[in-house]
Short mmCIF file of C-alpha atoms and ligand atoms in Angstrom, two decimals:
data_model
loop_
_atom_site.label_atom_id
_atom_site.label_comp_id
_atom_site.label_asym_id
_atom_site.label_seq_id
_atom_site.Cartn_x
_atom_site.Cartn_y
_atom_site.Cartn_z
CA UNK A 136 197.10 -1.54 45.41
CA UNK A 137 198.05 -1.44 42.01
CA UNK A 138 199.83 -4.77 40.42
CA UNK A 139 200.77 -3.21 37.23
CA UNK A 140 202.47 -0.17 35.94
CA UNK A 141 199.44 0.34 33.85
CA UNK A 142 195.64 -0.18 35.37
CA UNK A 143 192.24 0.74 33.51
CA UNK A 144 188.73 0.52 35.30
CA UNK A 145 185.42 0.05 34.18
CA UNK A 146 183.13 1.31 36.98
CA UNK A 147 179.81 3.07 36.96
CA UNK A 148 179.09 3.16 32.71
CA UNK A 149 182.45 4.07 32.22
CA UNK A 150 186.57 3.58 31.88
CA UNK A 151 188.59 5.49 34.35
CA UNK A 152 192.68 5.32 33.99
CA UNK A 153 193.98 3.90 37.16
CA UNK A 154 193.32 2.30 40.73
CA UNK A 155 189.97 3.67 40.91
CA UNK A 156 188.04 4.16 44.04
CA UNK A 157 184.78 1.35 43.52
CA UNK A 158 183.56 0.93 47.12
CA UNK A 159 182.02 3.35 49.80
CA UNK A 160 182.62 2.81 53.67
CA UNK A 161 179.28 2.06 54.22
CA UNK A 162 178.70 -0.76 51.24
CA UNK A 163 177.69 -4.20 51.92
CA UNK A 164 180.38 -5.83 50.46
CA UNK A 165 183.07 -4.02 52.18
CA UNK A 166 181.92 -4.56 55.42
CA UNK A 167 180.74 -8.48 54.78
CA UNK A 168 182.67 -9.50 51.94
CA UNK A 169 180.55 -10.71 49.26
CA UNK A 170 182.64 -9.96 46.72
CA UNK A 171 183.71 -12.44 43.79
CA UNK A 172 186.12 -12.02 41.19
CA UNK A 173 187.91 -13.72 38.12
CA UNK A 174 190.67 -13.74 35.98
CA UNK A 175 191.29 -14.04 32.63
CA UNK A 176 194.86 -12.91 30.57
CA UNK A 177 195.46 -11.13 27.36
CA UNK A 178 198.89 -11.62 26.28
CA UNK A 179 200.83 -12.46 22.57
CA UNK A 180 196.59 -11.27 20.94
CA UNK A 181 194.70 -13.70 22.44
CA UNK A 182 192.43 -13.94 25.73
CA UNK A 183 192.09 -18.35 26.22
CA UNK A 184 188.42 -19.15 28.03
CA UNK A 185 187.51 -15.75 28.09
CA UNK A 186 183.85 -16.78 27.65
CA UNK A 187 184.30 -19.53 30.80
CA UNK A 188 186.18 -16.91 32.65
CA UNK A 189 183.11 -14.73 32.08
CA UNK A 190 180.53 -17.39 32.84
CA UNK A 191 182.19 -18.20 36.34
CA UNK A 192 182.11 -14.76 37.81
CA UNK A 193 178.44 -14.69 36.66
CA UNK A 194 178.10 -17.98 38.75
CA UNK A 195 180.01 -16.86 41.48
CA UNK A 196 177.62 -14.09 42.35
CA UNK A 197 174.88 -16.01 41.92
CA UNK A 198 176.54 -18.48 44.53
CA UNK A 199 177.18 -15.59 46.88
CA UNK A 200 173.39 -14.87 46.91
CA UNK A 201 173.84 -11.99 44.16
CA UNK A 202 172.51 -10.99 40.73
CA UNK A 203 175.03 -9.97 38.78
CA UNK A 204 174.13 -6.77 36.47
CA UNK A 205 175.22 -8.21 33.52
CA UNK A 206 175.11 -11.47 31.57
CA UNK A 207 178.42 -13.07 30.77
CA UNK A 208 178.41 -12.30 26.59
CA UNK A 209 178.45 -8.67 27.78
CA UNK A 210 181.14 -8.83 30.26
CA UNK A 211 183.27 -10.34 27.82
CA UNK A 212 182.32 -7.79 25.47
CA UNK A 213 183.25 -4.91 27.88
CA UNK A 214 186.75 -7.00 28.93
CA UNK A 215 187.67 -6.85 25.26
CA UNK A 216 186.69 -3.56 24.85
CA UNK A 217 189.18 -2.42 27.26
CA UNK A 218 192.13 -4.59 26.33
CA UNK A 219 191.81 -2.84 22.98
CA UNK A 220 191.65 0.59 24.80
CA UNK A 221 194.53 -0.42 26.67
CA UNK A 222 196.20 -1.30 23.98
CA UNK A 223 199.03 -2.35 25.55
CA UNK A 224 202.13 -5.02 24.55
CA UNK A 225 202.31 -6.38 28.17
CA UNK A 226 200.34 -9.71 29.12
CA UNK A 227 197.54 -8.55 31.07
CA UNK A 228 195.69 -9.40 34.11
CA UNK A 229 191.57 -9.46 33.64
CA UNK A 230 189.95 -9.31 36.38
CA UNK A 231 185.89 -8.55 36.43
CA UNK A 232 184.74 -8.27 40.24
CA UNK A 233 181.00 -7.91 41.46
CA UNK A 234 179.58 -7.23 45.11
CA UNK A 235 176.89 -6.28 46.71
CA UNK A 236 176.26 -2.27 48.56
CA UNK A 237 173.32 -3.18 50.32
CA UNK A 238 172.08 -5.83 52.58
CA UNK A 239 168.92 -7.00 52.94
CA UNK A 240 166.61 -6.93 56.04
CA UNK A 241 168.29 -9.19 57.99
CA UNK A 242 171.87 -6.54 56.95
CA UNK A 243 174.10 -10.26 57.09
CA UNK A 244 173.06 -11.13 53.28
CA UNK A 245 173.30 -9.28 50.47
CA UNK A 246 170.11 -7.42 48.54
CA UNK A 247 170.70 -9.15 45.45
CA UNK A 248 169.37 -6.06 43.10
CA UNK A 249 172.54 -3.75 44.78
CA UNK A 250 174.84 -5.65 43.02
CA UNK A 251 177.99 -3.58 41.18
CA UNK A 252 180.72 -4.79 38.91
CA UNK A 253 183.53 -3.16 37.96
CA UNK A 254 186.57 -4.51 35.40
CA UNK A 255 190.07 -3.65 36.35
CA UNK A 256 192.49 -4.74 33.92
CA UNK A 257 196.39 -4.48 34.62
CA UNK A 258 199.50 -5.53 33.34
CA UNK A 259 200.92 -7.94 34.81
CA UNK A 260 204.14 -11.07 33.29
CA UNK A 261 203.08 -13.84 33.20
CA UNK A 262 205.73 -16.20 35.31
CA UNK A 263 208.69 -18.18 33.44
CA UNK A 264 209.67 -21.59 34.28
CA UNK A 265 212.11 -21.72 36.49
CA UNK A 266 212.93 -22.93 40.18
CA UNK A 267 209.45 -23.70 42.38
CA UNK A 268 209.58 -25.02 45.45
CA UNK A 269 206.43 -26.80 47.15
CA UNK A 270 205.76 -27.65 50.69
CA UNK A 271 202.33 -29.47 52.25
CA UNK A 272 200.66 -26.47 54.37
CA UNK A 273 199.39 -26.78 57.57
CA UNK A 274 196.58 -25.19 56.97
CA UNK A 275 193.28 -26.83 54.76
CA UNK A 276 190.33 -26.16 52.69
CA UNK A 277 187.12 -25.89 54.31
CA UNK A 278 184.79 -28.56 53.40
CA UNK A 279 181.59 -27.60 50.90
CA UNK A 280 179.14 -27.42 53.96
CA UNK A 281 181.74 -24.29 55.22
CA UNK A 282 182.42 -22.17 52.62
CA UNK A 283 180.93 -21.65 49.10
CA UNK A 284 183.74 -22.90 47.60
CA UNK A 285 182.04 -22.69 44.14
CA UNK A 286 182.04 -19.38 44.50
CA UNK A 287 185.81 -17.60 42.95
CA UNK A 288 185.43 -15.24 46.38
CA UNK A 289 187.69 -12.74 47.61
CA UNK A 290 186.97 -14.12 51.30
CA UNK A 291 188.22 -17.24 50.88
CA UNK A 292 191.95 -15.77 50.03
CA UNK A 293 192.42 -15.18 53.68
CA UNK A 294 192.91 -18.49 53.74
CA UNK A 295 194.75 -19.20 51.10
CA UNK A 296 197.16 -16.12 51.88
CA UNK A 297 198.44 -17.53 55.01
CA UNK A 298 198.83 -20.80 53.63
CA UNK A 299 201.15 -18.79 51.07
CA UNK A 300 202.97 -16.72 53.95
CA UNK A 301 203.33 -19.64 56.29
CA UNK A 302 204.92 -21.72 53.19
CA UNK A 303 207.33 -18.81 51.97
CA UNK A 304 208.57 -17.62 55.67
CA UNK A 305 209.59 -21.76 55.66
CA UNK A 306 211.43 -21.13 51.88
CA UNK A 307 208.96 -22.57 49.49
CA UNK A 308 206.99 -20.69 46.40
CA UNK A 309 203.73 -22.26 47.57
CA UNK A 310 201.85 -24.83 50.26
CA UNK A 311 199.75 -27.38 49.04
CA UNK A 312 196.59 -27.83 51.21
CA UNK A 313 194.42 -31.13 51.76
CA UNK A 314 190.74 -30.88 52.55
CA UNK A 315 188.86 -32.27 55.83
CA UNK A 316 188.81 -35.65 54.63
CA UNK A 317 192.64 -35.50 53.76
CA UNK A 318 192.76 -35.62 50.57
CA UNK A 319 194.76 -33.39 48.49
CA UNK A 320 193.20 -30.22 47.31
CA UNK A 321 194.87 -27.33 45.64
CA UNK A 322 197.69 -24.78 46.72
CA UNK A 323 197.17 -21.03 47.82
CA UNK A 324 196.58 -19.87 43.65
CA UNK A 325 196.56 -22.60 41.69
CA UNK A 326 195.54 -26.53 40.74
CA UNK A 327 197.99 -29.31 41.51
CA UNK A 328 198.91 -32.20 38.94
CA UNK A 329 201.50 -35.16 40.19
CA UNK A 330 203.17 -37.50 37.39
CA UNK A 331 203.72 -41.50 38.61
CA UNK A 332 205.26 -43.58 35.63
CA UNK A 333 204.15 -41.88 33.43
CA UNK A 334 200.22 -40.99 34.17
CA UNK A 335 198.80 -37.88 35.05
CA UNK A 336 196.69 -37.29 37.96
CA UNK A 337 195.32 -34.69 39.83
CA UNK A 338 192.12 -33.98 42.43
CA UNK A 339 189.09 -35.31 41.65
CA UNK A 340 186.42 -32.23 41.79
CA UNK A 341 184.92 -32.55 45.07
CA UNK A 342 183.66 -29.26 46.15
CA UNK A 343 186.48 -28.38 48.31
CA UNK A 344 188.54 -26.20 45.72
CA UNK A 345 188.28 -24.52 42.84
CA UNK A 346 187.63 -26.37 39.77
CA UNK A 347 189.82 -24.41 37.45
CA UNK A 348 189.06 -23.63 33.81
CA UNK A 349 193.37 -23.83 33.20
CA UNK A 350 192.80 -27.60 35.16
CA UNK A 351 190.02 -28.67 32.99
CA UNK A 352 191.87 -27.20 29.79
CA UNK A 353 195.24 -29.07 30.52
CA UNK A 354 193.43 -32.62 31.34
CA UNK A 355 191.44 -32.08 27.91
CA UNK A 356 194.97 -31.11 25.74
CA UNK A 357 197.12 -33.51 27.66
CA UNK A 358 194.40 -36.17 26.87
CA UNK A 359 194.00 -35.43 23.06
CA UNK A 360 197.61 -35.41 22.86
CA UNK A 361 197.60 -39.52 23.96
CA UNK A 362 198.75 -38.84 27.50
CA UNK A 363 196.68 -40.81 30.43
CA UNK A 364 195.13 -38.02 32.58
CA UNK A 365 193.29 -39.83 36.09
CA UNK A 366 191.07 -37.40 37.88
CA UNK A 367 191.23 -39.13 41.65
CA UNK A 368 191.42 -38.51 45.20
CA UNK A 369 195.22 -38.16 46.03
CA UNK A 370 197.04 -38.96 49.25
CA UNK A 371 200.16 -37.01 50.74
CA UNK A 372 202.00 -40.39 49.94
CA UNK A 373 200.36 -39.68 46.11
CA UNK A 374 202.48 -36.55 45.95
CA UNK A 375 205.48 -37.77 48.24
CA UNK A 376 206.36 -40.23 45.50
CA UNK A 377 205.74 -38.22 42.42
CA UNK A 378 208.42 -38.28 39.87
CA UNK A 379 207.00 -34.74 39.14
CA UNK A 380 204.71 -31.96 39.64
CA UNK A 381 202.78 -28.93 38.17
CA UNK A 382 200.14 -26.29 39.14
CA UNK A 383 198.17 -24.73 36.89
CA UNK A 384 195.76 -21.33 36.98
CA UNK A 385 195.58 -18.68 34.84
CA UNK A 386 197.86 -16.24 35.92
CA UNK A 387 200.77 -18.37 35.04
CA UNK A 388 198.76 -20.97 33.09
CA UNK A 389 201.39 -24.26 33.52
CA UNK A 390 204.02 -24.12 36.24
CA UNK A 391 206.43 -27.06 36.50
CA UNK A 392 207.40 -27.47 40.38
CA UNK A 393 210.70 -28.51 40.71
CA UNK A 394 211.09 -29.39 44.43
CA UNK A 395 208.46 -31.27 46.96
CA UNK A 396 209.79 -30.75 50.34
CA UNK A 397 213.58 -31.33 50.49
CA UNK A 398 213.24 -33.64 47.28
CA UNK A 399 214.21 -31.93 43.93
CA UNK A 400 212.03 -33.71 41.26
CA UNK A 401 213.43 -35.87 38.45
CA UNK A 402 211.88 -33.71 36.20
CA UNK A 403 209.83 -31.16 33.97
CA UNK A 404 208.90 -33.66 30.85
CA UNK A 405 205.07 -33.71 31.86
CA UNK A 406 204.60 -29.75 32.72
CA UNK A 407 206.49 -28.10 30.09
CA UNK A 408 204.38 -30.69 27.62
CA UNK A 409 201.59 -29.21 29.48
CA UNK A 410 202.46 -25.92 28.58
CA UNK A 411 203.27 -26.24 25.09
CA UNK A 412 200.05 -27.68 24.76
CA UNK A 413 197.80 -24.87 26.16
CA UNK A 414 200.45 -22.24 24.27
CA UNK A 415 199.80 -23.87 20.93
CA UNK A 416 195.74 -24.09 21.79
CA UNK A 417 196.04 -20.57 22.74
CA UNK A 418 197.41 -19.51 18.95
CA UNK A 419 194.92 -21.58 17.49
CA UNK A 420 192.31 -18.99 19.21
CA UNK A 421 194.19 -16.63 17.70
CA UNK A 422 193.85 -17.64 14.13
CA UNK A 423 190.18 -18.67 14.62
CA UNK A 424 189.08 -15.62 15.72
N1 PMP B 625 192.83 -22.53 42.94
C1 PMP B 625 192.92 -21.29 43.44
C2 PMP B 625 192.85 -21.10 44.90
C3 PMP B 625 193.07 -20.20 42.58
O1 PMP B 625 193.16 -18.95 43.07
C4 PMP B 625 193.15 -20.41 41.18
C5 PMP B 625 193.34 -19.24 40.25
N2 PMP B 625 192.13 -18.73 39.84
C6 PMP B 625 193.06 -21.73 40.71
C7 PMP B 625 192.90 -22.77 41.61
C8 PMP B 625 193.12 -22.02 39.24
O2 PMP B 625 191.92 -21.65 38.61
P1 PMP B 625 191.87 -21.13 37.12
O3 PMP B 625 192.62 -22.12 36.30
O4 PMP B 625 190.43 -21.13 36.79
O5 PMP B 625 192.50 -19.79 37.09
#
């Protein structure tokens, strides 16, 4: 499946033009799933955290028991060279993805040496603010003795997918799950942030979701720009009496939520401040570079 109108792969040495075909029926990683992934975005001439985005899919594979072909300076390198090739005025979706096409003696993990990567990059909007509904999902993040949760992992979006589809068929953009323990965690694609009286908080790191480069970004701009940013375990009764809301991830970077449940939320103050922030970071890449 395509996402964009346009898609260029870098598979084998080489660019291909389109959706092309990276795995055989027979490869590790399609039958056992090892493989990780990341995204980074191109859009308006810059690419934010490419280098982080770069250095996380290096660690994912390593997490997954893999050793990824390349180091992270050259990935970037490659993901660069391809947005130019693309050359394209849409934002863009960056998404380098490595996995494994043999297993070892025992067949269940992966022979670290097969290890492929391919680049695929699409275009792809990045979302507007607008209405966003969010709902608490049934359904929770496994704890870091369950899953390797470090690891940015195609497997784990199982999960996370029917915590989307169970939240939409009940008319919400998005569930917000809570780990074992109960704390909140993170929503089906993206960090959560929840505004009280004016202070920030949001999850402490805890192994039980994804740490996200956009998350760390936002609590370092929001915090050089004078606002209190707490890093903390949060409650259901943390978020239930939020005066506001907003996820962040890189597809979308900043995304004010504007209802919790059945509650619309007093407001966007905190998000689109947020947003502005990592925008105006994001140009200062841009003249830097
Ligand atoms: N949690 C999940 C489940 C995600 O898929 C993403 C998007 N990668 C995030 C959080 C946000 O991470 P990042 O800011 O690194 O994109």
């Amino acid at each position: 499946m395509a996402i964009g109108t346009q898609c260029l792969t870098w598979f084998e040495g080489r660019w291909h033009e389109g959706n092309t075909r990276i795995l055989g029926a027979a490869d590790h990683g399609a039958w056992l799933g090892t493989m990780v992934f990341d995204g980074a975005r191109a859009f308006d001439g810059v690419i934010p955290d490419l280098d982080l985005h770069c250095e996380r899919v290096v660690r994912s594979a390593e997490v997954m028991g893999l050793k990824a072909p390349m180091v992270a300076g050259e990935i970037a390198d490659l993901i660069r060279a391809g947005v130019q090739r693309l050359s394209s005025e849409r934002a863009l979706y960056l998404r380098p993805m490595i996995w494994s096409r043999e297993g070892s003696v025992s067949l269940i993990d992966p022979l670290p040496e097969s290890t492929q990567l391919a680049v695929c990059i699409e275009d792809l909007p990045l979302r507007e603010p607008g209405p966003y509904a969010l709902t608490m999902s049934p359904y929770r993040r496994p704890s870091a003795d369950s899953a390797l949760n470090e690891a940015k992992a195609s497997c784990h979006y199982a999960n996370n997918a029917r915590v989307v589809r169970e939240a939409r068929g009940r008319g919400f953009n998005n569930g917000l799950s809570l780990d074992q323990q109960g704390n909140v965690a993170e929503t089906a694609s993206t960090n959560v942030f929840v505004v009280r009286d004016g202070v920030v908080m949001t999850p402490v790191a805890n192994g039980t979701f994804l740490n996200g480069i956009t998350r760390q970004r936002i609590i370092a701009l929001l915090r050089d720009d004078g606002v209190r940013v707490e890093e903390r375990s949060l409650a259901t009764e943390d978020v239930a009496a939020a005066d506001e809301m907003f996820l962040t991830g890189n597809a979308a970077k900043v995304t004010p939520v504007t209802r919790f449940e059945g509650r619309d939320l007093a407001g966007t103050e905190f998000g689109m401040r947020a947003r502005a922030l990592y925008w105006d970071y994001a140009r200062q890449v841009r003249k830097a570079a």
